[in-house]
Coordinates of C-alpha atoms and ligand atoms in Angstrom, one line a residue:
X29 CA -60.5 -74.7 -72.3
X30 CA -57.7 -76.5 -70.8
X31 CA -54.3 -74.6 -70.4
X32 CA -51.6 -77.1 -69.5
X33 CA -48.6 -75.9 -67.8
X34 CA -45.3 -77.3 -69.3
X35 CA -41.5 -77.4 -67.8
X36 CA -39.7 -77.8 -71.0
X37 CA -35.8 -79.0 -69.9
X38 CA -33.8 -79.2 -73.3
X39 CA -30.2 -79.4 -71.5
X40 CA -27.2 -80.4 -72.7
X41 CA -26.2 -81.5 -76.6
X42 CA -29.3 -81.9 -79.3
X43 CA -31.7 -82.1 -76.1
X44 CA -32.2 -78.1 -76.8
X45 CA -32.4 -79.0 -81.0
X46 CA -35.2 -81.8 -80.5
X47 CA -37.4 -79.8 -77.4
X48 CA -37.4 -76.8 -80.1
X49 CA -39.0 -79.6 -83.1
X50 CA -41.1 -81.2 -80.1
X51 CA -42.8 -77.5 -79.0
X52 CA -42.9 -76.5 -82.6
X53 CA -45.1 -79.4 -83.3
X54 CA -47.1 -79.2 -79.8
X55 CA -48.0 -76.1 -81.1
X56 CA -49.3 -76.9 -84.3
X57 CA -51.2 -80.0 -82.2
X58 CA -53.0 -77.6 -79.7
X59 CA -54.0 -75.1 -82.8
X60 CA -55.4 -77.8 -84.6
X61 CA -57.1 -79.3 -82.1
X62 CA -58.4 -76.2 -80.6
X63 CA -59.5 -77.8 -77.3
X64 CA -56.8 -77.0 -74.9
X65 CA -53.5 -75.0 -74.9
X66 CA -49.7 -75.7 -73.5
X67 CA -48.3 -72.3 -71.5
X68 CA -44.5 -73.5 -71.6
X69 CA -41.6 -72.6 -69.3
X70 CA -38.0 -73.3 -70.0
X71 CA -35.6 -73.9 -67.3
X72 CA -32.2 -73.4 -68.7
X73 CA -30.7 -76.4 -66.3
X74 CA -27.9 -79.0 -67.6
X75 CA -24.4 -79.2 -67.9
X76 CA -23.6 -75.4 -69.1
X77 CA -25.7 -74.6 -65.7
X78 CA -23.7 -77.2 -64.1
X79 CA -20.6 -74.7 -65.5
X80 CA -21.4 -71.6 -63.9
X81 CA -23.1 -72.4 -60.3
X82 CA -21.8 -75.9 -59.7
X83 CA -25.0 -77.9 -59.6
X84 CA -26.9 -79.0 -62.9
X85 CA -30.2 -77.2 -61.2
X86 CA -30.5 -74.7 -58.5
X87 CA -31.4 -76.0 -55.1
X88 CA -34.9 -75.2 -55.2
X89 CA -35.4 -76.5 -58.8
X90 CA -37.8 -79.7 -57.8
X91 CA -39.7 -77.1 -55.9
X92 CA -40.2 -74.9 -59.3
X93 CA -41.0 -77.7 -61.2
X94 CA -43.9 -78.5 -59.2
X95 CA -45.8 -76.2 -60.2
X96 CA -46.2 -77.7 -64.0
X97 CA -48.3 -80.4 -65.1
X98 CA -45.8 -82.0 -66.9
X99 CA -41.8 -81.9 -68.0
X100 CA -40.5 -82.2 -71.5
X101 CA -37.2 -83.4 -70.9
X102 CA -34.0 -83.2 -73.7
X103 CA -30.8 -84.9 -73.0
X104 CA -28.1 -84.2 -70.5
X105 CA -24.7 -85.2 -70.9
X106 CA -21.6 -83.4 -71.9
X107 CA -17.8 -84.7 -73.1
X108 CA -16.4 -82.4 -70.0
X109 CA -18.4 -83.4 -67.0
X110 CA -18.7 -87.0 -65.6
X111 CA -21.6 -88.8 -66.2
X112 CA -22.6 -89.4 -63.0
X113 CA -23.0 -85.6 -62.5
X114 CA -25.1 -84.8 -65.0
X115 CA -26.9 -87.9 -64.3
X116 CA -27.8 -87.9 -60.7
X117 CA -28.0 -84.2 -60.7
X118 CA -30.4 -83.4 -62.8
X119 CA -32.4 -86.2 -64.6
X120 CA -32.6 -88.9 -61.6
X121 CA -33.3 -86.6 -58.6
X122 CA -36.4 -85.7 -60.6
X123 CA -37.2 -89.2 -61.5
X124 CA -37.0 -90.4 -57.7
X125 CA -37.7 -87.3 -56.0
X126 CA -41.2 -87.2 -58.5
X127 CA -41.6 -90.9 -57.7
X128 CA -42.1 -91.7 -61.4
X129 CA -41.6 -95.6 -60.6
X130 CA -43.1 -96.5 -64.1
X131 CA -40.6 -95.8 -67.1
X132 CA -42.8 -96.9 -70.5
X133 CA -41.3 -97.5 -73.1
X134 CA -43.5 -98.2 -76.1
X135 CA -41.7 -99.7 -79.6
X136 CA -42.7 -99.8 -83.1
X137 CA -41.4 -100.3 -86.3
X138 CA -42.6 -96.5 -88.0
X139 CA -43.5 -97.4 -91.5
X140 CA -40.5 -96.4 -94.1
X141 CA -37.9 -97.4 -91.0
X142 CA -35.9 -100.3 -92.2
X143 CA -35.4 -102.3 -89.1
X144 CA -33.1 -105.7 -88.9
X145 CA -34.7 -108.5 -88.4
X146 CA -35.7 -110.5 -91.7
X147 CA -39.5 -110.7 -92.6
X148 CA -40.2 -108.2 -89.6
X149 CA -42.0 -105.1 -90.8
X150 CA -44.7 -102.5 -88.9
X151 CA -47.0 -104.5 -87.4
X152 CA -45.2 -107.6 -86.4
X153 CA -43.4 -105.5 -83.3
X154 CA -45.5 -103.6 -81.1
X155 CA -44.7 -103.8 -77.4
X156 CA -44.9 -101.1 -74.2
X157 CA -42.1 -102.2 -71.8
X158 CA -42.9 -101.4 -68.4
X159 CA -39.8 -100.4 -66.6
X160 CA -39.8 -100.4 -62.5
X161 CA -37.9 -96.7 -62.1
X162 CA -38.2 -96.4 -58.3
X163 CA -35.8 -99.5 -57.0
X164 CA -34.3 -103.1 -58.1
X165 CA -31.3 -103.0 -59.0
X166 CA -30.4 -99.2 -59.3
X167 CA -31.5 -98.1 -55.6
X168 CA -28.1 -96.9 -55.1
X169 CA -27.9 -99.4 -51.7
X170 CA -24.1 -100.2 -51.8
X171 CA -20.8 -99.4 -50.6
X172 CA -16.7 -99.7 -51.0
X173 CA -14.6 -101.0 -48.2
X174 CA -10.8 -101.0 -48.6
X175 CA -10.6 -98.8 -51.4
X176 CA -7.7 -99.7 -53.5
X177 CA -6.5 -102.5 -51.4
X178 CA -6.0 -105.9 -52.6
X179 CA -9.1 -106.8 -50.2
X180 CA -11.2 -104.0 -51.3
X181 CA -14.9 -105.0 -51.5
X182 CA -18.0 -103.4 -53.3
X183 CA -21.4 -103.9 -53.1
X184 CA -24.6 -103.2 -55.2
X185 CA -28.2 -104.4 -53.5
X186 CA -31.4 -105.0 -55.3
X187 CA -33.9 -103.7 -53.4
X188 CA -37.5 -105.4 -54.0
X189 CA -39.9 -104.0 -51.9
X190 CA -44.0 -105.2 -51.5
X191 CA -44.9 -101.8 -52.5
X192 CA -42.7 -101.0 -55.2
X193 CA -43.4 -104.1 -56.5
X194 CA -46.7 -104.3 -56.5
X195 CA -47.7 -101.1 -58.1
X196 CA -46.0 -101.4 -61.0
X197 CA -47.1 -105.0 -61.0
X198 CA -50.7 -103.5 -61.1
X199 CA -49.7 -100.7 -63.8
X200 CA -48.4 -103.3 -66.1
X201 CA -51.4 -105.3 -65.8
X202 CA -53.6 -102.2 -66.2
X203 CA -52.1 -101.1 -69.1
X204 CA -51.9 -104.4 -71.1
X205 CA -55.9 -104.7 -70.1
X206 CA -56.6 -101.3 -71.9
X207 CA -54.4 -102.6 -75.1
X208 CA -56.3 -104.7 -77.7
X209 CA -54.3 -108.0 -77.1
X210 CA -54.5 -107.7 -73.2
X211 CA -51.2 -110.0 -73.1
X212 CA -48.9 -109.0 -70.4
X213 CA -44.8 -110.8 -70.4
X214 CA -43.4 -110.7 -66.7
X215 CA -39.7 -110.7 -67.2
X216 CA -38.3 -112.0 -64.1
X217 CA -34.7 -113.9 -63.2
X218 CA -36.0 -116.1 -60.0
X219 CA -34.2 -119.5 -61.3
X220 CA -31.0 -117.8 -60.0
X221 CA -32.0 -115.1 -57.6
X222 CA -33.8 -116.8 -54.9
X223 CA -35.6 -113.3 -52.9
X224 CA -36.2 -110.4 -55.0
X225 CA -37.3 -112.6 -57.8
X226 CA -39.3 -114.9 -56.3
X227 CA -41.3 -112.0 -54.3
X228 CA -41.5 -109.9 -57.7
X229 CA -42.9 -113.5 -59.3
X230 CA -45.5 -114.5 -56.1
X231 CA -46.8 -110.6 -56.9
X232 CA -47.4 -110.8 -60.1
X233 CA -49.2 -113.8 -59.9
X234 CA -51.0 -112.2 -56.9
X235 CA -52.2 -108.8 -58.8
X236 CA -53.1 -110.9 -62.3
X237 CA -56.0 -112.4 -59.9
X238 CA -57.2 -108.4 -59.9
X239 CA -57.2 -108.4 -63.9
X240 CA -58.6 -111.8 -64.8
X241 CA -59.0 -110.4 -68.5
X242 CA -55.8 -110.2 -68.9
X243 CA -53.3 -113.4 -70.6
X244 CA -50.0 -113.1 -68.9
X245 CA -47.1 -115.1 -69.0
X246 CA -43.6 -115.5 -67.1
X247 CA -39.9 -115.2 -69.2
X248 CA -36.8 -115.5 -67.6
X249 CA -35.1 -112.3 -68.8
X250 CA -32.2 -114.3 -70.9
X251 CA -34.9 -116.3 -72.8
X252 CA -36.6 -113.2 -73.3
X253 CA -33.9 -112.2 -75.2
X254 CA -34.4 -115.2 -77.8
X255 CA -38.0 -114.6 -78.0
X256 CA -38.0 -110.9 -78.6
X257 CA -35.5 -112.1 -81.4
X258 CA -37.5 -114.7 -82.8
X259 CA -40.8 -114.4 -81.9
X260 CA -41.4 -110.9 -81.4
X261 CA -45.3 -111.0 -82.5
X262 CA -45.9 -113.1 -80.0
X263 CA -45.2 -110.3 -77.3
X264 CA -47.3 -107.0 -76.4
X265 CA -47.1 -105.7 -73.0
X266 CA -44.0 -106.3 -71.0
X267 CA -43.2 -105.7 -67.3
X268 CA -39.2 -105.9 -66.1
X269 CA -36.9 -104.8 -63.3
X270 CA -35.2 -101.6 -63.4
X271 CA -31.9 -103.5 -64.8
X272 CA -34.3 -105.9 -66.8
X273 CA -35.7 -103.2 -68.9
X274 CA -32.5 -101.1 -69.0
X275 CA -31.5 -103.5 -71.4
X276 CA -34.3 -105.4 -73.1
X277 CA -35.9 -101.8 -74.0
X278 CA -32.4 -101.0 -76.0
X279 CA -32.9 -104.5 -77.7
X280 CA -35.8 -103.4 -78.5
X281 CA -35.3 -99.9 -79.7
X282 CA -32.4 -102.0 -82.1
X283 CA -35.3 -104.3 -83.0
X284 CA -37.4 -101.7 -84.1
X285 CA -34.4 -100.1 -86.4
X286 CA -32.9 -97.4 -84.3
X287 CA -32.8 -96.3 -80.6
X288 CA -33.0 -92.7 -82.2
X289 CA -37.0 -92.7 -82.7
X290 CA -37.2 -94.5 -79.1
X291 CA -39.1 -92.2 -76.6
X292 CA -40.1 -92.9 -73.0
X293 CA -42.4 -91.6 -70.4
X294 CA -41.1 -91.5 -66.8
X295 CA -44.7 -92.1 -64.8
X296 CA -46.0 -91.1 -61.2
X297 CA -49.8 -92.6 -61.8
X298 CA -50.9 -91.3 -58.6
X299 CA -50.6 -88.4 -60.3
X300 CA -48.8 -86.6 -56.9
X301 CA -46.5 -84.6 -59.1
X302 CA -45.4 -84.1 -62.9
X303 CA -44.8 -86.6 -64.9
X304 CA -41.6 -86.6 -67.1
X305 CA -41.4 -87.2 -71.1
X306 CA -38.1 -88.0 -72.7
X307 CA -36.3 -89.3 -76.0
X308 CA -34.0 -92.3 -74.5
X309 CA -31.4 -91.2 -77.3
X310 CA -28.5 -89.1 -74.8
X311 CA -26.9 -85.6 -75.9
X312 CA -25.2 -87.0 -78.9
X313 CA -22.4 -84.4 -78.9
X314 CA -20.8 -85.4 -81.8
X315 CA -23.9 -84.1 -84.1
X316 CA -24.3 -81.4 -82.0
X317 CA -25.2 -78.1 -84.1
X318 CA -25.2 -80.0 -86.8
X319 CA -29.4 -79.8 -87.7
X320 CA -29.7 -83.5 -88.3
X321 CA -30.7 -84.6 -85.3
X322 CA -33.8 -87.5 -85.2
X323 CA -36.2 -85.4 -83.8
X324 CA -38.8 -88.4 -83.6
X325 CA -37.9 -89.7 -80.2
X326 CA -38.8 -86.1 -78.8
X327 CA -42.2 -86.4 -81.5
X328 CA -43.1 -89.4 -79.8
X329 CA -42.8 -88.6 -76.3
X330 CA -44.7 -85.5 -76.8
X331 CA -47.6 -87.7 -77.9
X332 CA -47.0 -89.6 -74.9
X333 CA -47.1 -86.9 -72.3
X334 CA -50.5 -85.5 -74.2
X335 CA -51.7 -88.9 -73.3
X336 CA -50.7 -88.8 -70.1
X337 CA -52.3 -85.5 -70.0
X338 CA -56.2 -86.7 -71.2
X339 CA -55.5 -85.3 -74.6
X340 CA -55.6 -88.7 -76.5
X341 CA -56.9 -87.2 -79.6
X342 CA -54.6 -85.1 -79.9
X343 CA -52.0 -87.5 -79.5
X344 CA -53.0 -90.3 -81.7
X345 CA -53.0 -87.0 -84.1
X346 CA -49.2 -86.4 -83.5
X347 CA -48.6 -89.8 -84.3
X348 CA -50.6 -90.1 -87.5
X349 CA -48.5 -87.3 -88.6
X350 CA -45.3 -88.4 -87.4
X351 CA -45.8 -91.6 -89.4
X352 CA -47.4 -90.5 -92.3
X353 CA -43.8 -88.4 -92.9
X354 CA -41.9 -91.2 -91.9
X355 CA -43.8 -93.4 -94.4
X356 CA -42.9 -90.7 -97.2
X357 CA -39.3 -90.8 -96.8
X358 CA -38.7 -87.6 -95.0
X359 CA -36.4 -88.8 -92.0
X360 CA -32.7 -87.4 -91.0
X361 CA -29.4 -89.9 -92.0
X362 CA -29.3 -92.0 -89.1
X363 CA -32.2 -93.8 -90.3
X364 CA -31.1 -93.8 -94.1
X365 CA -32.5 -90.3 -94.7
X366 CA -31.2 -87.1 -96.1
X367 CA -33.5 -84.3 -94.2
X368 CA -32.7 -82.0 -91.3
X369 CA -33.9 -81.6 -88.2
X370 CA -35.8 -78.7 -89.2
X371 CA -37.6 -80.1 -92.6
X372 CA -39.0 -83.4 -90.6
X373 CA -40.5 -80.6 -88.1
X374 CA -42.3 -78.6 -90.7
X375 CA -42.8 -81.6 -92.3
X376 CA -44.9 -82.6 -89.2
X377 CA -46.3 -79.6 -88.4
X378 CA -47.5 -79.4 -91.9
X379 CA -49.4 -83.1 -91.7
X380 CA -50.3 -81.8 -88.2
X381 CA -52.2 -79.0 -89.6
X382 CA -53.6 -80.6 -92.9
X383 CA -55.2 -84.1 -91.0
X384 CA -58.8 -84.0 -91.5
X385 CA -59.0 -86.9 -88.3
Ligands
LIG565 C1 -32.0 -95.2 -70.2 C2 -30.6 -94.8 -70.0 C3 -30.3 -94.4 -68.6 C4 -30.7 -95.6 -67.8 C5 -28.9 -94.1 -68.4 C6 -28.5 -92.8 -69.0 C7 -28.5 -94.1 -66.9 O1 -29.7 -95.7 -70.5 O2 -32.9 -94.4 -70.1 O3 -32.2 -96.4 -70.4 O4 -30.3 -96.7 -67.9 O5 -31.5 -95.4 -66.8
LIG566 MG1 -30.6 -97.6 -70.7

């Protein structure tokens, strides 16, 4: 039997109240299933860490991690320490360090979430987004000259490299080819930006000669925003920039009804270290303790990351049963519901337990 080593992370705000639904639930998945099992560590890293030894992880905490076959990661984020703190010293060393350069981010309209857009119900809006997560935009190349002076200067490069490029490029294409459409949507801006974008555009036309199964087509990333609007059946797979996703996967998760059920799966596909799983909601202090937390995002990712971890039956399982209580009405107030936390877990764990798939 397969024992899977897991690095659970809850961190800072509701990330420790959603991790606790998600391994509740993973539990009840592995028991039904009976095929493999998850042996789970918790690292008790994040902003209260951050508190008592000055860094969000120990020194050696990459190293520790590892040894898992996967991280299950809450939320960091706290009202008393900058965001750039918690930020580049927990979540997004592990991201680069990892080199998890594909962020998916799959979106669906759950049935029994009312989402926005008139006539658009379950169904009509089913897209992965494909976000680069190793370079673009957010490489960190810049710098400040003159700080404070009238002639002060700052820059920010986008760095598009052949490799980076290319690979996720060919994951895009890959996954789109094992969806039932095979319709890939390469956002790119190279009307206006003459390098980067024209390099990401030649590549992409470059790998689709590798999956000649597979429909694609090209959006400039503001009339994407029109046709996710208007036309969202018409899309399925789409591949951006890390600055391009940023924001079209929040359009999205709006789209869909509420950024709160949004999950996402921080890749490596080489498969050269773990792979991180995360809700894309943040710490959400101010329902902190509360027990309402969505814990569907953290559902969601967790059937994500068995995926990723050649448990597919299992995870289609989770999802069944995360929709089947959506579809009954059981969901927390910030999508029109009145349960807690805890009562959309058992809830779960209890449709977990009784499917006969
Ligand atoms: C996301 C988040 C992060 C990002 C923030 C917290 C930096 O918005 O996962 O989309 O943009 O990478
Ligand atoms: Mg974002």
């Amino acid at each position: 039997m397969n024992s899977y080593k897991i690095a659970a992370i809850p961190a800072d705000g509701i990330g420790p109240e959603v991790i606790r639904a998600g391994l509740a639930v993973l539990d009840a998945v592995a028991a039904r299933d009976g095929g493999f099992t998850l042996d789970v560590t918790e690292f008790d890293w994040g902003s209260d860490y951050y508190k008592r030894h000055g860094a969000m992880m120990p020194a050696d905490g990459p190293e520790q991690l590892k040894a898992h076959d996967a991280i299950y990661f809450g939320a960091v984020g706290a009202p008393d320490v900058p965001d750039h703190i918690t930020l580049w010293g927990l979540r997004l060393p592990i991201c680069q360090g990892f080199d998890q350069y594909a962020n998916v981010r799959p979106t669906r309209i759950l049935p029994g979430i009312k989402a926005p857009l008139a006539g658009i119900g379950p169904g009509d809006l089913d897209w992965v987004i494909v976000r680069e997560n190793s370079e673009g935009e957010y490489s960190g190349h810049g710098g400040r000259a003159h700080k404070g002076l009238p002639e002060e200067v700052a820059t920010e490069v986008s760095i598009f490299t052949r490799v980076g490029v290319t690979r996720i490029m060919r994951y895009a294409f890959a996954l789109a080819q094992k969806r039932p459409r095979k319709l890939l949507t390469v956002v790119t801006k190279s009307n206006a930006q003459r390098f980067g974008m024209v390099m990401w555009d030649e590549i992409a036309a470059e790998v689709a000669r590798e999956f000649p199964d597979v429909t694609w087509d090209k959006m400039l990333v503001d009339a994407m925003t029109v046709r996710m609007v208007l036309k969202p059946q018409s899309l399925d797979t789409i591949v951006a920039t890390n600055l391009h996703a940023d924001i079209l996967s929040d359009l999205a998760g709006a789209l869909a009804g509420s950024l709160g059920v949004a999950p996402t799966a921080n890749i490596d596909p080489e498969g050269r270290y773990p792979s991180m799983f995360e809700p894309i909601h943040g710490s959400a202090f101010d329902i902190t303790g509360k027990g309402i937390a969505n814990p569907v995002a953290s559902f969601w990712t967790a059937a994500q990351m068995l995926e990723h971890l050649g448990e597919p039956m299992a995870a289609a399982r989770l999802m069944a049963a995360v929709e089947q209580v959506c579809a009954a009405g059981i969901m927390t107030p910030d999508v029109g519901g009145t349960a807690t936390t805890q009562e959309v877990t058992d809830a779960v764990v209890e449709a977990v337990r009784g499917a006969n798939a």
